Coordinates of C-alpha atoms in Angstrom, one line a residue:
X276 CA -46.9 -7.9 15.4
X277 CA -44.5 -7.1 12.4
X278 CA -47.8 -5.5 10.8
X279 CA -48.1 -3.1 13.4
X280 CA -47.4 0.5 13.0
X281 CA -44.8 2.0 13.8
X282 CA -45.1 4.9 16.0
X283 CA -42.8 7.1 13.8
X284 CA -45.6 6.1 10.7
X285 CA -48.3 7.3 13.2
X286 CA -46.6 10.8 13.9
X287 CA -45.8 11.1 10.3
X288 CA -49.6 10.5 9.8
X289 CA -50.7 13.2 12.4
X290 CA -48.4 15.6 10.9
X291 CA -50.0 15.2 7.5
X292 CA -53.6 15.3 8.4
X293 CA -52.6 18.9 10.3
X294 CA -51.3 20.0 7.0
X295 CA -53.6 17.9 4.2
X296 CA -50.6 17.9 2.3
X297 CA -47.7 16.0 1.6
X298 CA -45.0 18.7 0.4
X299 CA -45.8 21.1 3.6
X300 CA -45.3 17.9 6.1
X301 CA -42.3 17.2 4.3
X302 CA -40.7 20.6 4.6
X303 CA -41.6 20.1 8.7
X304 CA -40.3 16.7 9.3
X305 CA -37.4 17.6 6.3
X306 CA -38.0 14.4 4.4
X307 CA -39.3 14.1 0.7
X308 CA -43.1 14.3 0.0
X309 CA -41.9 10.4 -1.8
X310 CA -40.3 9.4 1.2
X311 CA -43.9 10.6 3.6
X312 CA -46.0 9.5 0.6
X313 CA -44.6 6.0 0.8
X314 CA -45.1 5.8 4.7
X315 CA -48.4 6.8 4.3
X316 CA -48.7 4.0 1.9
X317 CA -47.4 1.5 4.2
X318 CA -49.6 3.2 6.9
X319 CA -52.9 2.3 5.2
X320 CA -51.8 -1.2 4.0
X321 CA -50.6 -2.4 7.7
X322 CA -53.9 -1.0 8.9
X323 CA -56.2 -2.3 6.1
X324 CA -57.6 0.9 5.5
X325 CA -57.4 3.9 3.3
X326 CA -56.6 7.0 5.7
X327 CA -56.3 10.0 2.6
X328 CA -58.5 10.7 -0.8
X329 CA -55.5 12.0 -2.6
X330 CA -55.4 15.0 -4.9
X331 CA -53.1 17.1 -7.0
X332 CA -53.0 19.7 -4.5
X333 CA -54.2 18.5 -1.3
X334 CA -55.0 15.4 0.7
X335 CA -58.6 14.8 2.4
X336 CA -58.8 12.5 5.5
X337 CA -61.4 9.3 4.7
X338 CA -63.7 8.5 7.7
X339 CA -61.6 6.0 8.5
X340 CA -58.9 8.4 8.5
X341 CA -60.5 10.5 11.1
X342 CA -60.8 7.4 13.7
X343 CA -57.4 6.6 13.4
X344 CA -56.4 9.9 13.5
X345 CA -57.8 10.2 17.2
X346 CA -56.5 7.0 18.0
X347 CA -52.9 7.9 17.0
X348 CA -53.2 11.2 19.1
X349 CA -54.2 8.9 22.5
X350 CA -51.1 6.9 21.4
X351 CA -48.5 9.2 20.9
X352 CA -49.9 11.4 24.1
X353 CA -49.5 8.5 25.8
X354 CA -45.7 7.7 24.8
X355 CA -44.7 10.9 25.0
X356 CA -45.9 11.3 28.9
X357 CA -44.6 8.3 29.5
X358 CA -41.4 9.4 28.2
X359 CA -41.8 12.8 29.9
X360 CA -42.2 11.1 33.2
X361 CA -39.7 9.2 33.2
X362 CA -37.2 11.8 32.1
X363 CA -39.0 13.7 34.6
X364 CA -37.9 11.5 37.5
X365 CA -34.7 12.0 36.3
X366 CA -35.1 15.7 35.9
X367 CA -32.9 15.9 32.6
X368 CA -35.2 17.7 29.9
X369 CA -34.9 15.7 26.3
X370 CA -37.0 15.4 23.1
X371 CA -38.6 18.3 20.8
X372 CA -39.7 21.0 22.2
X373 CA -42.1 23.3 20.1
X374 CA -41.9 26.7 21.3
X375 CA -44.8 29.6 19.3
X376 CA -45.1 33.1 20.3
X377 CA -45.7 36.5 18.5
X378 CA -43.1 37.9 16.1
X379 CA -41.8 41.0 18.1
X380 CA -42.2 39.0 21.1
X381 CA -40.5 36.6 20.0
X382 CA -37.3 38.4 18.4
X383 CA -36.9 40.9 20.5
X384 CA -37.3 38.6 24.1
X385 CA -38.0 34.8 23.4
X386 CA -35.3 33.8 21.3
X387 CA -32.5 35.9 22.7
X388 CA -33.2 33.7 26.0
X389 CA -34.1 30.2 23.8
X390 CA -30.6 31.0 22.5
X391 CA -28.7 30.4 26.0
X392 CA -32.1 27.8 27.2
X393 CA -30.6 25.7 24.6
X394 CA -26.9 25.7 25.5
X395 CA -27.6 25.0 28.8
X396 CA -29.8 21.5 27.5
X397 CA -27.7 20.2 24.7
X398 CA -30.4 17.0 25.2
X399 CA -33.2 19.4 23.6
X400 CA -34.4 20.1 20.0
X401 CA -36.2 23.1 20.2
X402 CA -38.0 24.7 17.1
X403 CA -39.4 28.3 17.4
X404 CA -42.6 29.3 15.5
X405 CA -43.3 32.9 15.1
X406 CA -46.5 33.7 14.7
X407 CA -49.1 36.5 14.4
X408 CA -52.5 34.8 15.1
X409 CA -54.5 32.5 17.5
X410 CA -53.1 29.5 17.4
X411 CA -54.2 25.8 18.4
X412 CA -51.7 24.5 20.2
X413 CA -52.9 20.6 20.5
X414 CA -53.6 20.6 16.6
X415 CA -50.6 22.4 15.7
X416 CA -48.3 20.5 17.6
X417 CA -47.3 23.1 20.0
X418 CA -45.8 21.9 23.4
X419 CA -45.3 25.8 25.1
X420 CA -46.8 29.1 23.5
X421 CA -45.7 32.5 25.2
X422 CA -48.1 35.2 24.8
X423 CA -49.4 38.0 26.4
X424 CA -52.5 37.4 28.8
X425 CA -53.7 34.0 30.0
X426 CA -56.3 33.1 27.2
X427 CA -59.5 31.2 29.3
X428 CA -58.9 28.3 27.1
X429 CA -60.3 24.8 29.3
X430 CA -57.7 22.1 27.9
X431 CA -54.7 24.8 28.8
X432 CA -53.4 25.3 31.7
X433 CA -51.5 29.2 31.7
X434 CA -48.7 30.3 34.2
X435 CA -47.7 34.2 34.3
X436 CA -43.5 34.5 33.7
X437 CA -43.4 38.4 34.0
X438 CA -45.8 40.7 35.4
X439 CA -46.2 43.8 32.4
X440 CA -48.1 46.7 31.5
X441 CA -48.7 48.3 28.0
X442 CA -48.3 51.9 28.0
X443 CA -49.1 55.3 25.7
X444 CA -46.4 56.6 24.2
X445 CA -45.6 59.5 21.5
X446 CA -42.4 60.7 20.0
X447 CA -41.8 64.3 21.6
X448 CA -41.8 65.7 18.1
X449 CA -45.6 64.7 17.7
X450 CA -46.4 65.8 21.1
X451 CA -44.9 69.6 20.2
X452 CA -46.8 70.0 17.3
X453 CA -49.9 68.3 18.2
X454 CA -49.9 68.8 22.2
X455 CA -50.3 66.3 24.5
X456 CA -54.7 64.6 25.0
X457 CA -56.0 65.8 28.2
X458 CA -57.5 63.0 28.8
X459 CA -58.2 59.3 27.0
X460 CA -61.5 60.9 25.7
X461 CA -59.0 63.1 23.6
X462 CA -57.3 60.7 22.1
X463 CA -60.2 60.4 19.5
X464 CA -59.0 63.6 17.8
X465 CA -55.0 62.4 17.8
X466 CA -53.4 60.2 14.9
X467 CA -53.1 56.7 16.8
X468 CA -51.5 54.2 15.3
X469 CA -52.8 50.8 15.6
X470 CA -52.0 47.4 15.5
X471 CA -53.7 44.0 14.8
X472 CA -52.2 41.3 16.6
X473 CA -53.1 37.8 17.1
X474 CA -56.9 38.5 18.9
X475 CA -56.4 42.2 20.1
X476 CA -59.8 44.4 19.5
X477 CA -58.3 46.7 16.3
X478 CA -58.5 50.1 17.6
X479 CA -60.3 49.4 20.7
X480 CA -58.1 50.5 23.8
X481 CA -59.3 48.9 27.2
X482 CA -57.3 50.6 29.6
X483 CA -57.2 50.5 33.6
X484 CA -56.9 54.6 35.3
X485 CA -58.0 56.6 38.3
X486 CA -61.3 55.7 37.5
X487 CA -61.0 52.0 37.0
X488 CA -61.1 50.3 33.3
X489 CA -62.3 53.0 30.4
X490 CA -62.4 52.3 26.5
X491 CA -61.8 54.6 24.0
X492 CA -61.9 54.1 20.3
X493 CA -58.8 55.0 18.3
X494 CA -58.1 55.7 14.8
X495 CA -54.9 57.0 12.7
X496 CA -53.8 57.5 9.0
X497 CA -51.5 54.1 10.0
X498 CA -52.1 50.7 10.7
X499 CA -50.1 47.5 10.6
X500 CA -49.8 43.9 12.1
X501 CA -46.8 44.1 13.3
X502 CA -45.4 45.9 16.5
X503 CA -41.8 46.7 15.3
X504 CA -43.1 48.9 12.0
X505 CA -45.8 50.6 14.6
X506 CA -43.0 51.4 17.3
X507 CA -40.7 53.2 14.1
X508 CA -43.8 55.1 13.1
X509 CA -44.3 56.4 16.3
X510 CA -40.1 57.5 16.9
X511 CA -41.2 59.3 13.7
X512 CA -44.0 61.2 14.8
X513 CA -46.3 59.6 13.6
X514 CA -48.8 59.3 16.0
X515 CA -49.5 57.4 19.6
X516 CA -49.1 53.7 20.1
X517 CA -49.9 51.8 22.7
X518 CA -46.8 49.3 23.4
X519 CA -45.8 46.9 26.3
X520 CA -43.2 48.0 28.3
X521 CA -40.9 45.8 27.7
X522 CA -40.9 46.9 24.0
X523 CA -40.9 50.6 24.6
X524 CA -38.4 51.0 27.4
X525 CA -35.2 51.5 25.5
X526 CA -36.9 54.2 23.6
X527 CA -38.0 55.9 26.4
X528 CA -34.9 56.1 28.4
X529 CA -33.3 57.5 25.2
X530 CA -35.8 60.3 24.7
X531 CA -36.9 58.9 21.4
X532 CA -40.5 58.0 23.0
X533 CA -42.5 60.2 26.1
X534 CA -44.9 58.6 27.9
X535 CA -48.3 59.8 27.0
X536 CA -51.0 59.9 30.0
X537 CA -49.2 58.0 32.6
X538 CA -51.9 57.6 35.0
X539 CA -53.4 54.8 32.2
X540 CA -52.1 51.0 31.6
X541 CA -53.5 48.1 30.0
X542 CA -52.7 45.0 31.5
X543 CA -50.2 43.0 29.7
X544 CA -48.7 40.2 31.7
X545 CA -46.5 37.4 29.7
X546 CA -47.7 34.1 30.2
X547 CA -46.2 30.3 29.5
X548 CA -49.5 28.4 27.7
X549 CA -49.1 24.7 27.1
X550 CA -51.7 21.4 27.1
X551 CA -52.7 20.1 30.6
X552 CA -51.3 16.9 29.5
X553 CA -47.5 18.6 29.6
X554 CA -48.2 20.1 32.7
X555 CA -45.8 17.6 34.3
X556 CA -43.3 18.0 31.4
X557 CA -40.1 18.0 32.2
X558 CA -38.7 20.2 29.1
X559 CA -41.7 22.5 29.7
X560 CA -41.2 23.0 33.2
X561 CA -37.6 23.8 32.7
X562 CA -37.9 26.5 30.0
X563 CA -40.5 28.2 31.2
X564 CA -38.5 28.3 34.8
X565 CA -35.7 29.3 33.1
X566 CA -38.1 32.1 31.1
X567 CA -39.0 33.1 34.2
X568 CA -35.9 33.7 36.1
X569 CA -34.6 35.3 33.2
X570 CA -37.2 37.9 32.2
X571 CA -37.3 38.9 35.8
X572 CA -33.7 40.2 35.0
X573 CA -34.9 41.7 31.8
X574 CA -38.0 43.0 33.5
X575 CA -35.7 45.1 36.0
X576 CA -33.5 46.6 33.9
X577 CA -36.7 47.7 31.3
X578 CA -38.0 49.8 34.2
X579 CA -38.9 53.2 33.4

């Protein structure tokens, strides 16, 4: 038994192997590359086996790597919804609680309420990753992504936390010297500005009106990846975006933004994502109630 692995060894491994290298699981953990280098060691030599081909720059899981690898998953799955249902019983949320959503999402909604989430459960370590791409939540260690739309993924199971809408919106400077489209047709001959973000269609706008869902195909001397720089560009005449509501609303009630074509919307619900296996989770069930309640309140006051 006192060759056995530790379980802390086995996550330590599984961190490595997401990273295939030692200084980048380091700088997550905050340990040394030495210190998760000499684990690893131990690691291999308590199982018999080599589990890395080790380079300058990089690490490569062996085949034999790759079995335990699955194995330690199962393992630490197992632990930790044991743990979770247990502390579940008790219905006091503890542990690390990995938390990824988009950037503006994220700054401008999610960590404002994370902020007061986490006063409220001094038991929790939460970490927020902001991020503007598809991301795998089991092999990136996520516990709870936030994200607009469900996503049809099977091993995920999606709850909606706010009800939203993106909308068309232009600064009324742009509208007065270009004049307003007629219709979403017309929005081919007007400076859109568009954004990329984590798997939208770039410059394809799906969008639900009188006549059920239309697409139009936009374009615009401006582009970017990120929602805060396209927002400015549009208080400054830029062109049209198309915005959530929740992102917009401020700017509309002050006049800075117009809505553009009203009758149109793009479905744009939030959504709490997270593994079937946390589904029971106490700490996921808590924050995304707590997500919930709260953007309900922030949902109200954003109407427009």
């Amino acid at each position: 038994m006192n060759n056995s692995p530790l379980l802390e060894d086995l996550r330590l491994f599984c961190v490595v192997a997401r990273h295939s290298n030692f200084a980048e699981s380091a700088r997550e953990v905050g340990a040394s590359p030495a210190y998760i280098s000499k684990r690893i060691a131990l690691l291999e030599q308590a199982l018999g086996v080599r589990l890395f081909h080790r380079t300058t720059r990089s690490v490569v899981m062996t085949e034999d790597g790759g079995n335990v690898h699955e194995w330690a998953r199962k393992i630490l799955d197992d632990v930790e919804q044991m743990m979770e249902t247990v502390s579940s019983a008790k219905r006091v949320p503890r542990g690390l609680l990995k938390i990824s959503t988009s950037f503006g999402l994220g700054r401008k909604v999610v960590s404002p309420l994370l902020s007061r989430f986490a006063s409220e459960h001094p038991e929790l370590k939460i970490q927020l990753e902001l991020v503007d791409r598809q991301i795998d939540l089991v092999n990136e260690g996520i516990d709870l992504d936030i994200r607009v739309g469900a996503g049809h993924e099977p091993h995920l199971f999606s709850k909606r936390i706010l009800p939203s809408q993106r909308v068309l919106c232009a600064s009324p400077a742009y509208l007065k010297k270009h004049g307003a489209p007629a219709d979403l047709a017309a929005l081919r001959q007007h400076q859109c500005l568009v954004i990329r973000e984590r798997n939208q269609s770039f410059g394809i706008w799906r969008m639900m009106g009188p006549k059920g869902q239309e697409t139009v195909k936009v374009s615009g001397g401006l582009a970017s990846n990120h929602g805060e720089i396209i927002h400015q560009w549009a208080v400054d005449g830029h062109g049209i975006i198309l915005r959530s509501i929740w992102d917009v609303a401020d700017s509309l009630k002050r006049g800075r933004l117009v809505r553009v074509l009203p009758q149109y919307f793009q479905e744009a619900d939030l959504c709490a994502v997270y593994p079937l296996q946390l589904k029971n989770s106490a700490k996921v069930r808590e924050c995304v109630r707590f997500l919930q309640k709260h953007l309900d309140v922030t949902a109200s006051s954003a109407t427009v």
